Short mmCIF file of C-alpha atoms and ligand atoms in Angstrom, two decimals:
data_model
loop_
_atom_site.label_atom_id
_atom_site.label_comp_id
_atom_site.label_asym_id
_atom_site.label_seq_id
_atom_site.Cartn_x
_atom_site.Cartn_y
_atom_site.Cartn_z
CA UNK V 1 -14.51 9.78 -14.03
CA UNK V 2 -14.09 5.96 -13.89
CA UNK V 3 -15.79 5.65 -17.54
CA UNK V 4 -14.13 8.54 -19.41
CA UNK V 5 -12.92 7.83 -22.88
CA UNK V 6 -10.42 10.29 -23.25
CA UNK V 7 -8.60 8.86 -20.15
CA UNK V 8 -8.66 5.37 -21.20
CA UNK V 9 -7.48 6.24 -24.83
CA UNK V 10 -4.79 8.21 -23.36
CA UNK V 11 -3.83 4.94 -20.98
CA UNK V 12 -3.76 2.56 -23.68
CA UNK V 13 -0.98 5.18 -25.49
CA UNK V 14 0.59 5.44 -22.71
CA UNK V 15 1.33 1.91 -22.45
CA UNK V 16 1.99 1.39 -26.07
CA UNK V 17 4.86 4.05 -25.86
CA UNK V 18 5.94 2.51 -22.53
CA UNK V 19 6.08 -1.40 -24.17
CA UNK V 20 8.20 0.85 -27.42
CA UNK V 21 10.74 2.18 -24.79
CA UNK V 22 10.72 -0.67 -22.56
CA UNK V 23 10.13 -3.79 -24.34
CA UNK V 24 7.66 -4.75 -21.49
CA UNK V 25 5.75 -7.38 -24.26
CA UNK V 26 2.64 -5.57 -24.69
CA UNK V 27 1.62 -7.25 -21.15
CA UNK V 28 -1.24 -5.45 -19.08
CA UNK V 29 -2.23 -5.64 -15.29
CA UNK V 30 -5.08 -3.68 -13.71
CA UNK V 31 -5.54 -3.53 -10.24
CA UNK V 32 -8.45 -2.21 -9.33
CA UNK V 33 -8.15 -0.74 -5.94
CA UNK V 34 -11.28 0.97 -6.03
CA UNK V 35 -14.87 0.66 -4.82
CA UNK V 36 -16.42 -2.32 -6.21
CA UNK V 37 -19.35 -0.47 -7.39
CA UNK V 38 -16.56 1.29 -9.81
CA UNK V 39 -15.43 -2.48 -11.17
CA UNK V 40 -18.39 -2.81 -13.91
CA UNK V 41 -17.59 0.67 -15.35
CA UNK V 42 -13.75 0.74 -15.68
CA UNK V 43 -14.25 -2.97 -16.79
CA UNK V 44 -16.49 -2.04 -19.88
CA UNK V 45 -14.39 0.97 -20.12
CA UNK V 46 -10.37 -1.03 -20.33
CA UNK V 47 -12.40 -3.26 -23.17
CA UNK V 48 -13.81 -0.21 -25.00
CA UNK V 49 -10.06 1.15 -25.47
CA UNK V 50 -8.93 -2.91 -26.03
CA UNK V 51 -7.23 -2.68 -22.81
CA UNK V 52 -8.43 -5.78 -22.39
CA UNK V 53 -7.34 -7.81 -25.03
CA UNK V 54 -4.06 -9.66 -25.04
CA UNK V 55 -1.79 -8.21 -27.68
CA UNK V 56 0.66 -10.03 -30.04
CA UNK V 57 3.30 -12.28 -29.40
CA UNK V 58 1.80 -14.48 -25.92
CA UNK V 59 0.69 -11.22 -24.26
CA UNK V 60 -1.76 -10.81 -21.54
CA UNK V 61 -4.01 -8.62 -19.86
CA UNK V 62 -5.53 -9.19 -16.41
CA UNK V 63 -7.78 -7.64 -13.83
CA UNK V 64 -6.91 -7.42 -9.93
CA UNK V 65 -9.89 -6.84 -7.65
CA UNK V 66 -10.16 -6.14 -3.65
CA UNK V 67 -12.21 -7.04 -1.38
CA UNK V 68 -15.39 -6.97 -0.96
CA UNK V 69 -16.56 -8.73 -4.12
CA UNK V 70 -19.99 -7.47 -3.56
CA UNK V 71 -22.52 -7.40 -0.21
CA UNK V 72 -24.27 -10.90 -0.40
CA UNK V 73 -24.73 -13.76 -3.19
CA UNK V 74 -26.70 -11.33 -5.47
CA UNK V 75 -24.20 -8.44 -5.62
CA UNK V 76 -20.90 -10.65 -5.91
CA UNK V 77 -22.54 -12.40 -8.91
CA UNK V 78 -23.42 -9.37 -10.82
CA UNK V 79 -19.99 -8.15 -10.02
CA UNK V 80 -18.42 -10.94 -11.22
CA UNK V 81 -20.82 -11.12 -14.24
CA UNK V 82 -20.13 -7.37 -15.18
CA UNK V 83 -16.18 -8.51 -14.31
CA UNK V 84 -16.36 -11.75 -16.26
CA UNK V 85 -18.44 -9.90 -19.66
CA UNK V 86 -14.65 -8.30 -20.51
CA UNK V 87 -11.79 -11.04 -18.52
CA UNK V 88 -12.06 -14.44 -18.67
CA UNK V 89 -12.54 -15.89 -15.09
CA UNK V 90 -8.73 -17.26 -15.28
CA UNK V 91 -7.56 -13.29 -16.01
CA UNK V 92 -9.39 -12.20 -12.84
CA UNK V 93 -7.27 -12.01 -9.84
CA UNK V 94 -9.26 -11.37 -6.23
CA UNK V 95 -7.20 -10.68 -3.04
CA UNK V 96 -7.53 -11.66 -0.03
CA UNK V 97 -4.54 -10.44 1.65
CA UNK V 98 -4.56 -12.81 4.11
CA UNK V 99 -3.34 -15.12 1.70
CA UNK V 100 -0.03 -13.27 1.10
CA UNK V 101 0.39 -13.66 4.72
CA UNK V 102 3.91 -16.40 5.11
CA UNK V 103 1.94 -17.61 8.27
CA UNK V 104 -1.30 -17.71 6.28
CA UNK V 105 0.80 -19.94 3.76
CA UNK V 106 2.26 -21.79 6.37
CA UNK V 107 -0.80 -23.55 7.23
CA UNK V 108 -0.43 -25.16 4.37
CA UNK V 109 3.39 -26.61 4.60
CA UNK V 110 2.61 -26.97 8.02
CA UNK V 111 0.04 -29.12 7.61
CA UNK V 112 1.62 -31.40 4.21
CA UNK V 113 5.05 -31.41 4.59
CA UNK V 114 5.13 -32.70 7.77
CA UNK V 115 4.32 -36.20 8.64
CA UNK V 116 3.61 -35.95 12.56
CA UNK V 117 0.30 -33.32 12.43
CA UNK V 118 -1.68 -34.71 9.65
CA UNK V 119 -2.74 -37.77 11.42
CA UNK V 120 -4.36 -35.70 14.97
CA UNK V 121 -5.92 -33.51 12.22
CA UNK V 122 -9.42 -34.56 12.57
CA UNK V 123 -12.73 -35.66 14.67
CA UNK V 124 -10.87 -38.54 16.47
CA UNK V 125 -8.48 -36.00 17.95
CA UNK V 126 -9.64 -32.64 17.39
CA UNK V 127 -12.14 -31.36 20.33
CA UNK V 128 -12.78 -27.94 18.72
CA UNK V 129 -10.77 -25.21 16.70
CA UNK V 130 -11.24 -21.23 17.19
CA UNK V 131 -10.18 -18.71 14.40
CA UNK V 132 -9.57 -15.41 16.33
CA UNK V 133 -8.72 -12.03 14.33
CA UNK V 134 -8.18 -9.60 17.08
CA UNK V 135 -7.78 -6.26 16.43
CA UNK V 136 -6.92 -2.85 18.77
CA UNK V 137 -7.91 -0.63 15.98
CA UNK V 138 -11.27 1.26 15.74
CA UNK V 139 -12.81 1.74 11.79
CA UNK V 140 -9.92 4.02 11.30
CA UNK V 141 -11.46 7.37 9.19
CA UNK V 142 -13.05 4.10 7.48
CA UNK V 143 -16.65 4.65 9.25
CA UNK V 144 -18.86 5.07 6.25
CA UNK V 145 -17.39 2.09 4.65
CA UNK V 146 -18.25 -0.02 7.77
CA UNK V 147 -21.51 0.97 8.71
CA UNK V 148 -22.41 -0.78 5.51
CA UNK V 149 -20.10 -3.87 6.24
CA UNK V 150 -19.97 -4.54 9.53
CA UNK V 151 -17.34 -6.82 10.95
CA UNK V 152 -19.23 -10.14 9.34
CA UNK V 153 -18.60 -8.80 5.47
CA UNK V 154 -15.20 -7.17 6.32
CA UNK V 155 -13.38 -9.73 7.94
CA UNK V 156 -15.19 -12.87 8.52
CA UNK V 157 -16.66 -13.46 5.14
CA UNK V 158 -13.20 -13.76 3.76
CA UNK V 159 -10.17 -13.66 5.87
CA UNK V 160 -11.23 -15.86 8.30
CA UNK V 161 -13.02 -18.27 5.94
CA UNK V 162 -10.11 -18.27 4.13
CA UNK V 163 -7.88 -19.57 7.50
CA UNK V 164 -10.65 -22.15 7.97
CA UNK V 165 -10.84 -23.56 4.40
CA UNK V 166 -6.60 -23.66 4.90
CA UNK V 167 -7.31 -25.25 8.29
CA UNK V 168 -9.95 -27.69 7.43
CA UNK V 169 -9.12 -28.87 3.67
CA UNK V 170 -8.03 -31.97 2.80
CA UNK V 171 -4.66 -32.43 1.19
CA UNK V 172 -4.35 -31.02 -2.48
CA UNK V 173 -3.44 -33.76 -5.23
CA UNK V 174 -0.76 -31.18 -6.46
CA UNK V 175 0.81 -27.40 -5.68
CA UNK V 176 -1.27 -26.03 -8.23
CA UNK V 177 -3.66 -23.12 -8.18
CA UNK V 178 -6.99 -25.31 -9.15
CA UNK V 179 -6.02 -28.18 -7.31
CA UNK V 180 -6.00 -26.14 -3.90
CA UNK V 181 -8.94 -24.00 -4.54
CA UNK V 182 -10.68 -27.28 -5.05
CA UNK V 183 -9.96 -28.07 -2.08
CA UNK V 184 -10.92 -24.95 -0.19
CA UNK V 185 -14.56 -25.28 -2.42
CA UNK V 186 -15.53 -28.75 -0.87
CA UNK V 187 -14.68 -27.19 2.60
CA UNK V 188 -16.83 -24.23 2.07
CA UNK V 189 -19.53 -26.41 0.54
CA UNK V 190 -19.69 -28.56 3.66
CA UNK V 191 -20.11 -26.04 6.21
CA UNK V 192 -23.94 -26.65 7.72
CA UNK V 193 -25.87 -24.13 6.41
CA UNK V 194 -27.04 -21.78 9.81
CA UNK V 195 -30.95 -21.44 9.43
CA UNK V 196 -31.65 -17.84 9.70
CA UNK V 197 -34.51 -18.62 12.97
CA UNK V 198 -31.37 -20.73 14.82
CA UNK V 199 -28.44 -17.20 14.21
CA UNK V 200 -28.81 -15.96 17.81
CA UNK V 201 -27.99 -19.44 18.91
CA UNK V 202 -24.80 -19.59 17.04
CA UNK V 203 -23.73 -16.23 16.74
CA UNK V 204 -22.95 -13.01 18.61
CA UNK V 205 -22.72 -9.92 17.27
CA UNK V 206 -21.99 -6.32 19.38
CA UNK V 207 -20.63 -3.02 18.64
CA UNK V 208 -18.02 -0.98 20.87
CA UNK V 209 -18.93 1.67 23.03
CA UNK V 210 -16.60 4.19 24.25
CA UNK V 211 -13.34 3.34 26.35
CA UNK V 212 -9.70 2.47 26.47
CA UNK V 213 -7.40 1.45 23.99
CA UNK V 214 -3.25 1.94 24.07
CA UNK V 215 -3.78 4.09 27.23
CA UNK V 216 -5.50 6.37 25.38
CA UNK V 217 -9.24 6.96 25.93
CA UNK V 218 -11.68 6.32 22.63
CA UNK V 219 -14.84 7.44 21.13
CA UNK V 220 -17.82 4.42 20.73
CA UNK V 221 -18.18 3.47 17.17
CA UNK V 222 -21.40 5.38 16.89
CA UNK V 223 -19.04 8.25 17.28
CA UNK V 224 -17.31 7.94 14.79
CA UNK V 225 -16.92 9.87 11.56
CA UNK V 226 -18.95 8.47 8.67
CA UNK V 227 -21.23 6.15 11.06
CA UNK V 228 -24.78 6.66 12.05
CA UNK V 229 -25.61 7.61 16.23
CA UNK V 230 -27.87 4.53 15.91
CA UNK V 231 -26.15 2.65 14.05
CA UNK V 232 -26.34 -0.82 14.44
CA UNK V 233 -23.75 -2.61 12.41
CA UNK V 234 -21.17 -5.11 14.46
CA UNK V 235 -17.64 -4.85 15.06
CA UNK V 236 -17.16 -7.56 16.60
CA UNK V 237 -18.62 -10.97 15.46
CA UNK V 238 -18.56 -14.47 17.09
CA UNK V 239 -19.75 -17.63 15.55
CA UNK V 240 -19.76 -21.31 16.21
CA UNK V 241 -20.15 -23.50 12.87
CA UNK V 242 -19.57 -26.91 11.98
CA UNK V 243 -18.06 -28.55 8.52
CA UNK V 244 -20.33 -31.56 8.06
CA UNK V 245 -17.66 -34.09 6.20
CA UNK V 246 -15.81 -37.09 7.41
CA UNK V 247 -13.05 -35.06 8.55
CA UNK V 248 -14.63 -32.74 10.99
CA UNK V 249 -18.25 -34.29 11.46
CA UNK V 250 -18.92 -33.27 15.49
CA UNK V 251 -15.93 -30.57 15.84
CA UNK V 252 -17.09 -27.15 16.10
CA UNK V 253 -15.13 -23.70 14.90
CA UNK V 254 -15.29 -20.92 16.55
CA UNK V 255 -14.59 -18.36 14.60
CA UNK V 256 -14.60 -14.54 15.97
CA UNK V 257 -13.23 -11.09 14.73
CA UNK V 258 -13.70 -7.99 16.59
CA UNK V 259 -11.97 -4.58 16.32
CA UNK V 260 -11.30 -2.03 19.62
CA UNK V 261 -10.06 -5.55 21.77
CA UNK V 262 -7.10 -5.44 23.58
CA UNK V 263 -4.50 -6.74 21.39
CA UNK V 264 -3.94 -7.16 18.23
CA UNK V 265 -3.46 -11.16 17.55
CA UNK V 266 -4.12 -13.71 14.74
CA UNK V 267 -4.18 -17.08 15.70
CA UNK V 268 -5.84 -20.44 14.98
CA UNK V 269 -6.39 -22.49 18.21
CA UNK V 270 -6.91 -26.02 18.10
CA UNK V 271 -7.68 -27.85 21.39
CA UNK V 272 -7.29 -31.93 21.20
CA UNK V 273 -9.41 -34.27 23.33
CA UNK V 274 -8.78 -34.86 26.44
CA UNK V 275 -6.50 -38.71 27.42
CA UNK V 276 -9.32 -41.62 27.20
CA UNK V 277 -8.69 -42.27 31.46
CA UNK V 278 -7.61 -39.60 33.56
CA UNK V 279 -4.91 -41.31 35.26
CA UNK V 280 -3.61 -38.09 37.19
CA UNK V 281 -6.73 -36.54 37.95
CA UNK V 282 -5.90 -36.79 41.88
CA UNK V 283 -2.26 -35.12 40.92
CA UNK V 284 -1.56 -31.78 42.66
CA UNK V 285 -0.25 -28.77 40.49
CA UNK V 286 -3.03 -27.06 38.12
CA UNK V 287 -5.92 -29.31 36.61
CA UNK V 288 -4.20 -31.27 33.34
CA UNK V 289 -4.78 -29.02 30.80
CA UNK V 290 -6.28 -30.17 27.19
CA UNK V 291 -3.27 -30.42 24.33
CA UNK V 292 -3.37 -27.49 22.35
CA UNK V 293 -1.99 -26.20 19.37
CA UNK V 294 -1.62 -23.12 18.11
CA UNK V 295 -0.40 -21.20 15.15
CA UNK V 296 -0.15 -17.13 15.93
CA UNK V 297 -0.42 -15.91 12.30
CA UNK V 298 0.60 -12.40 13.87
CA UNK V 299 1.84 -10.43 15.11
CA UNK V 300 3.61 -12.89 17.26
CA UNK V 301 4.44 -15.14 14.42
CA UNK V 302 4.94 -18.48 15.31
CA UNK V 303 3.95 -22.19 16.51
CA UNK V 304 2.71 -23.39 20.11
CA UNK V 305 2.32 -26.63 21.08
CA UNK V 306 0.78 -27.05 24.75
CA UNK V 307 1.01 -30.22 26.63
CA UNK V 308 1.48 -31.43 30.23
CA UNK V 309 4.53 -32.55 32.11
CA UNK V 310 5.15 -33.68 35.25
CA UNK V 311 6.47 -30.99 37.80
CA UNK V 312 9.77 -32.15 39.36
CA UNK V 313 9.30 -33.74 43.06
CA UNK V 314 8.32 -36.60 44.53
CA UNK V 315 4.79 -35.74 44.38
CA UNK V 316 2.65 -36.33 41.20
CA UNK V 317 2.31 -32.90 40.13
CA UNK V 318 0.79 -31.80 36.65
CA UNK V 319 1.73 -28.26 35.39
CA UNK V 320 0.66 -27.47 31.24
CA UNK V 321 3.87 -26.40 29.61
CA UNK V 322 4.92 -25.00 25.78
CA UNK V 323 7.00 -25.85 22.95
CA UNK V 324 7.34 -22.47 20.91
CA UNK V 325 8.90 -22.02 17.26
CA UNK V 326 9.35 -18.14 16.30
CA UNK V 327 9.65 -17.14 12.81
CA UNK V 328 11.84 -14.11 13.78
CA UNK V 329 14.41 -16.40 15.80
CA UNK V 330 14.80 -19.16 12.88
CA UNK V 331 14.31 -17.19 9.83
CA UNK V 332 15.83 -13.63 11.62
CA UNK V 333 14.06 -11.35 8.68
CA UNK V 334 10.75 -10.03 9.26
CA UNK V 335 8.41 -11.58 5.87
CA UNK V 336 7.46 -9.57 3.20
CA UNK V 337 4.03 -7.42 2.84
CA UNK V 338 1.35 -9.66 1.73
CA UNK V 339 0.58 -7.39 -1.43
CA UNK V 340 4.08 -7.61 -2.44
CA UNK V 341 3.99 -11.71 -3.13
CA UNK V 342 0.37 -11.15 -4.03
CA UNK V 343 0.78 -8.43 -7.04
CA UNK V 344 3.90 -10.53 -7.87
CA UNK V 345 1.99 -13.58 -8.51
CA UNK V 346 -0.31 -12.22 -10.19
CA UNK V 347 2.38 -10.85 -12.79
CA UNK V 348 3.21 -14.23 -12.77
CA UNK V 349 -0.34 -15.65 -13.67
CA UNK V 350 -0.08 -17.78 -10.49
CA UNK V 351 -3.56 -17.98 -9.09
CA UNK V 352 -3.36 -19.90 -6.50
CA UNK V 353 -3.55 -17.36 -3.75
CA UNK V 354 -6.11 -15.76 -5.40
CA UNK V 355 -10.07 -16.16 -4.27
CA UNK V 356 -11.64 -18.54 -7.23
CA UNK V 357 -15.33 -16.93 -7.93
CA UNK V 358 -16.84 -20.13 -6.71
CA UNK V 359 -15.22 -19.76 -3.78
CA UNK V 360 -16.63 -16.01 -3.24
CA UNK V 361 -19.81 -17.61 -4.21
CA UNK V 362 -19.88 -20.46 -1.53
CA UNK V 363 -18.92 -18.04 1.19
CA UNK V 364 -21.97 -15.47 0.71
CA UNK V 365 -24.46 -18.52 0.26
CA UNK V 366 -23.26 -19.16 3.99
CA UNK V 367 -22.97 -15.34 5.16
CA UNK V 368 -26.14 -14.15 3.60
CA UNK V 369 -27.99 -16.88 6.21
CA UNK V 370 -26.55 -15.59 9.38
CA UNK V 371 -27.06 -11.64 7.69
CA UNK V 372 -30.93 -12.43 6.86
CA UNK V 373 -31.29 -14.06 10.27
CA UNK V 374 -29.94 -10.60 11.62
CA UNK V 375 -32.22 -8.87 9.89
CA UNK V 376 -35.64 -10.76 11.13
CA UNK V 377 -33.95 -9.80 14.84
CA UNK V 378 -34.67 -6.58 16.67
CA UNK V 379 -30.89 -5.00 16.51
CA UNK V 380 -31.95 -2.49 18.66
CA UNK V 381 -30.63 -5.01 21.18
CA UNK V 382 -27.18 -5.16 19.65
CA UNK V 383 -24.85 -5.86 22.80
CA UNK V 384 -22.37 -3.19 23.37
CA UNK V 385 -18.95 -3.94 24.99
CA UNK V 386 -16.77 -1.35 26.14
CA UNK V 387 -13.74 -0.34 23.73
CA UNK V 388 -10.48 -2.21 25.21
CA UNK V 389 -12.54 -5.24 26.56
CA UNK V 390 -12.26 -8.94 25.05
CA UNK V 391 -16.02 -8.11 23.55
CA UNK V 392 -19.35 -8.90 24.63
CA UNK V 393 -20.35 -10.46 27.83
CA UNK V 394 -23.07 -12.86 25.31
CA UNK V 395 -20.23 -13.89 23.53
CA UNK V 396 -20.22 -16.62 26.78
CA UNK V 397 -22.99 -17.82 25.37
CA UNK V 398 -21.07 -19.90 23.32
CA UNK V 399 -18.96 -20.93 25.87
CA UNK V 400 -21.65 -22.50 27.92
CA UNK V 401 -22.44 -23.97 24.17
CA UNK V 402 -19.36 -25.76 24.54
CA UNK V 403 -16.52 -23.45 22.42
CA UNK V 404 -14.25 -21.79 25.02
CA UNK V 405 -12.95 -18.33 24.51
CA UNK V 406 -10.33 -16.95 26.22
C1 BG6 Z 501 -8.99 -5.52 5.94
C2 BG6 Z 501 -10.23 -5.06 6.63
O1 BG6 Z 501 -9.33 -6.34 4.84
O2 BG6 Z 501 -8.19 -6.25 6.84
C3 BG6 Z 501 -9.87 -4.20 7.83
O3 BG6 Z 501 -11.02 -4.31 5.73
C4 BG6 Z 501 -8.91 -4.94 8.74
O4 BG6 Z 501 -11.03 -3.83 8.54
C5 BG6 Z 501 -7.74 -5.49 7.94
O5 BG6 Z 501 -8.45 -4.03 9.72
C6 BG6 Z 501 -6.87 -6.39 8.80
O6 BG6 Z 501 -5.70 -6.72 8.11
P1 BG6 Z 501 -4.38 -7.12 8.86
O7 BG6 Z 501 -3.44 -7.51 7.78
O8 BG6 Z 501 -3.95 -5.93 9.65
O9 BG6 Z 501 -4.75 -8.27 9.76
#
C-alpha cells in the first residue's frame, strides 16, 4: 500500500546506497503519478522515513503532482494542505502538461519578443478570442475516471485556462518563475465570476452518443467501460467568459474542449475588428473577411495570419488569404514530449512551468460556479451530439451570442 513503512524504509536505503555508488548529492524527486486521493498518504508517509527532508551539503527533496489537484476549491485546498504539512509550497511541483508544450511556450516569445503583435493585443483591436482543444479520442479505458470529471475538470479547468492566462497576461517584469505566475494570477483573478442562475446562458455542455470516428464506427460514452448508462457527465464543454481588466474589458473568450470531434486540433483563434469604413463592401470576390490570427498549438504546429488582398483583375475583387509559419519546415525536428522539459525542470528547481497553488486556487473559485450552476439544472437534458460531429447543435447558442465557432 501507498502508506506502508516497510516500503518507504526500504526506499530511503535504496537511495542512500544509490547517492554511495553514484554520488547523486543526496538529492530527492517524487513524482507522484498517482490518484490524488493517494497524495496525503505517501506525503505523510516520504516524511515519516525523512524522505522529505533535504540532506547535507545543499540537497533537496521535492514533490511532483498531476493533475487534477482536487474536484473543486474545497478538495484542492485540503490537497494542497495535506501536500504543503510535509513540502514547502516552493518544493511542490504541479503539471500541467500543456505547459511543456514548445507551442504552449511559444505564446509567450510570441507575444514579448516581438515588437509588431503586442500593440493589436487588446480591446481596441481584438473582437473576440476562442481557445479550442479538439480531440478524436473517446475516454480511452479511462471511463470511471471521467464520469467523475467530466470534460470541465479534465481539460478546461487547467489546460485551457492555462492557454488563456498565456494569452491574456500582461507582460512579465522578468523570465522568472514568480514573476510569470504573477502574471497568470491577476488574469485568473479578473475573469467575471459566472453566477451559477446565468451558466446555461454562457455555457454548453453535451455528451457523445454513438457514431463515427477514423472510419470506424463508436460506442456513445454511456457505453463505455467504467461509465454509468445514465450518466450525465460532459465531454464536450463550451463557454463564453470575459476578463474584466483594462486589457480585455468587452472581448469575449470562447473557450471549448470536447472529445469524439472530428479532428484532433489545438489552436487559439483570435479574430480582430473589422476596418472602421468598409470601403470595399460593393467589391466582388467573397465578403472581406475579419483579420485573424491564429496559433495551432497542435498537431499542425504553427502560426496563421489571415488577411484580405485584392484578387488580380481589373475588377475590385476581395478574396481572404494566409501567411503560414510551420514549426516542422523552420525548425525540421519534431519538439520534445512535454514531460521530458517538464521533469527536467523540475530537477532543475525551475518552477516556472509549474501551476503555483494560487493559481489552482483561482481556477476552481471560477469552475466551481459554472459546476454548482450545473447542478441546480435538470441534466437529464444534457444535449447529445453524435460521435464524429463538431458537438452540440446548442453550442450555436453562443454563436447567435456573438462568439463564432467554426
Ligand atoms: C489530459 C486529459 O490531461 O490531457 C485527457 O486528462 C486529454 O483527457 C489529454 O486527452 C490531452 O492531452 P494532449 O497532450 O493530447 O492534448
Amino acid at each position: 500500500g501507498f502508506d506502508d513503512p516497510d516500503g518507504f524504509r526500504a526506499l530511503a536505503e535504496r537511495l542512500d546506497a544509490i547517492d554511495r555508488e553514484h554520488g547523486t548529492g543526496g538529492n530527492r524527486l517524487f513524482y507522484l503519478a498517482v490518484p490524488p486521493s493517494a497524495f496525503p498518504t505517501i506525503v505523510r508517509a516520504l516524511q515519516a522515513a525523512g524522505l522529505d527532508r533535504p540532506g547535507e551539503n545543499g540537497s533537496w527533496s521535492r514533490v511532483v503532482v498531476e493533475k487534477p489537484i482536487g474536484h473543486d476549491l474545497a478538495s484542492a485546498n485540503e490537497l494542497n494542505d495535506a501536500i504543503q504539512e510535509v513540502f514547502d509550497e516552493r518544493a511542490v511541483f504541479r503539471i500541467d502538461h500543456y505547459l511543456g508544450k514548445e507551442t504552449v511556450q511559444n505564446l509567450l516569445v510570441f507575444r514579448f519578443a516581438n515588437a509588431i503583435f503586442e500593440p493589436l493585443w487588446n480591446t481596441k483591436y481584438v473582437d473576440h478570442v476562442q481557445i479550442t482543444v479538439a480531440e478524436t479520442i473517446g475516454v480511452e479505458g479511462r471511463g470511471a475516471y471521467f464520469e467523475e470529471a467530466g470534460i470541465t475538470r479534465d481539460s478546461l479547468q487547467n489546460h485551457l485556462f492555462q492557454l488563456l492566462c498565456l494569452v491574456a497576461m500582461e507582460p512579465p517584469v522578468s523570465w522568472d518563475a514568480d514573476a510569470i505566475r504573477d502574471e497568470k494570477v491577476k488574469v485568473l483573478r479578473a475573469l467575471r465570476p459566472v453566477e451559477p442562475s446565468e451558466v446555461s446562458d454562457v455555457t454548453v455542455r453535451a455528451q457523445y452518443g454513438a457514431g463515427v470516428s477514423g472510419g470506424a464506427s463508436v460506442p456513445g460514452y454511456r457505453e463505455e467501460d467504467g461509465v454509468s448508462p445514465t450518466s450525465t457527465t460532459e465531454t464536450y464543454v463550451a463557454h463564453q467568459m470575459h476578463v474584466d481588466n483594462w486589457r480585455w474589458a468587452g472581448v469575449p473568450f470562447l473557450l471549448r474542449a470536447g472529445k469524439r470531434l472530428p479532428e484532433r486540433v489545438t489552436e487559439v483563434a483570435m479574430q480582430f475588428r473589422d476596418v472602421p469604413h468598409r470601403l470595399f463592401r460593393h467589391a466582388g470576390g467573397e465578403r472581406p473577411a475579419p483579420n485573424s490570427l491564429i496559433l495551432r498549438i497542435q498537431p499542425d504546429e504553427g502560426i496563421t495570419l489571415r488577411f484580405d488582398a485584392k484578387r488580380p483583375g481589373s475588377q475590385p475583387s476581395i478574396e481572404p488569404v494566409a501567411m503560414n509559419m510551420y514549426y516542422g519546415e523552420e525548425f525540421g525536428k519534431a519538439p520534445p514530449e512535454a514531460y521530458e522539459r517538464l521533469l527536467l525542470d523540475a530537477v532543475l528547481g525551475d518552477g516556472t512551468l509549474f501551476i503555483r497553488r494560487d493559481e489552482v486556487d483561482c481556477a476552481w473559485s471560477y469552475v466551481d460556479r459554472l459546476l454548482e450552476g450545473w447542478r441546480e439544472q435538470d441534466l437529464s437534458e444534457l444535449p447529445e451530439y453524435t460521435a464524429g460531429t463538431w458537438g452540440p447543435g446548442e453550442a450555436q447558442v453562443l454563436v447567435a451570442k456573438g462568439c463564432l465557432l467554426y
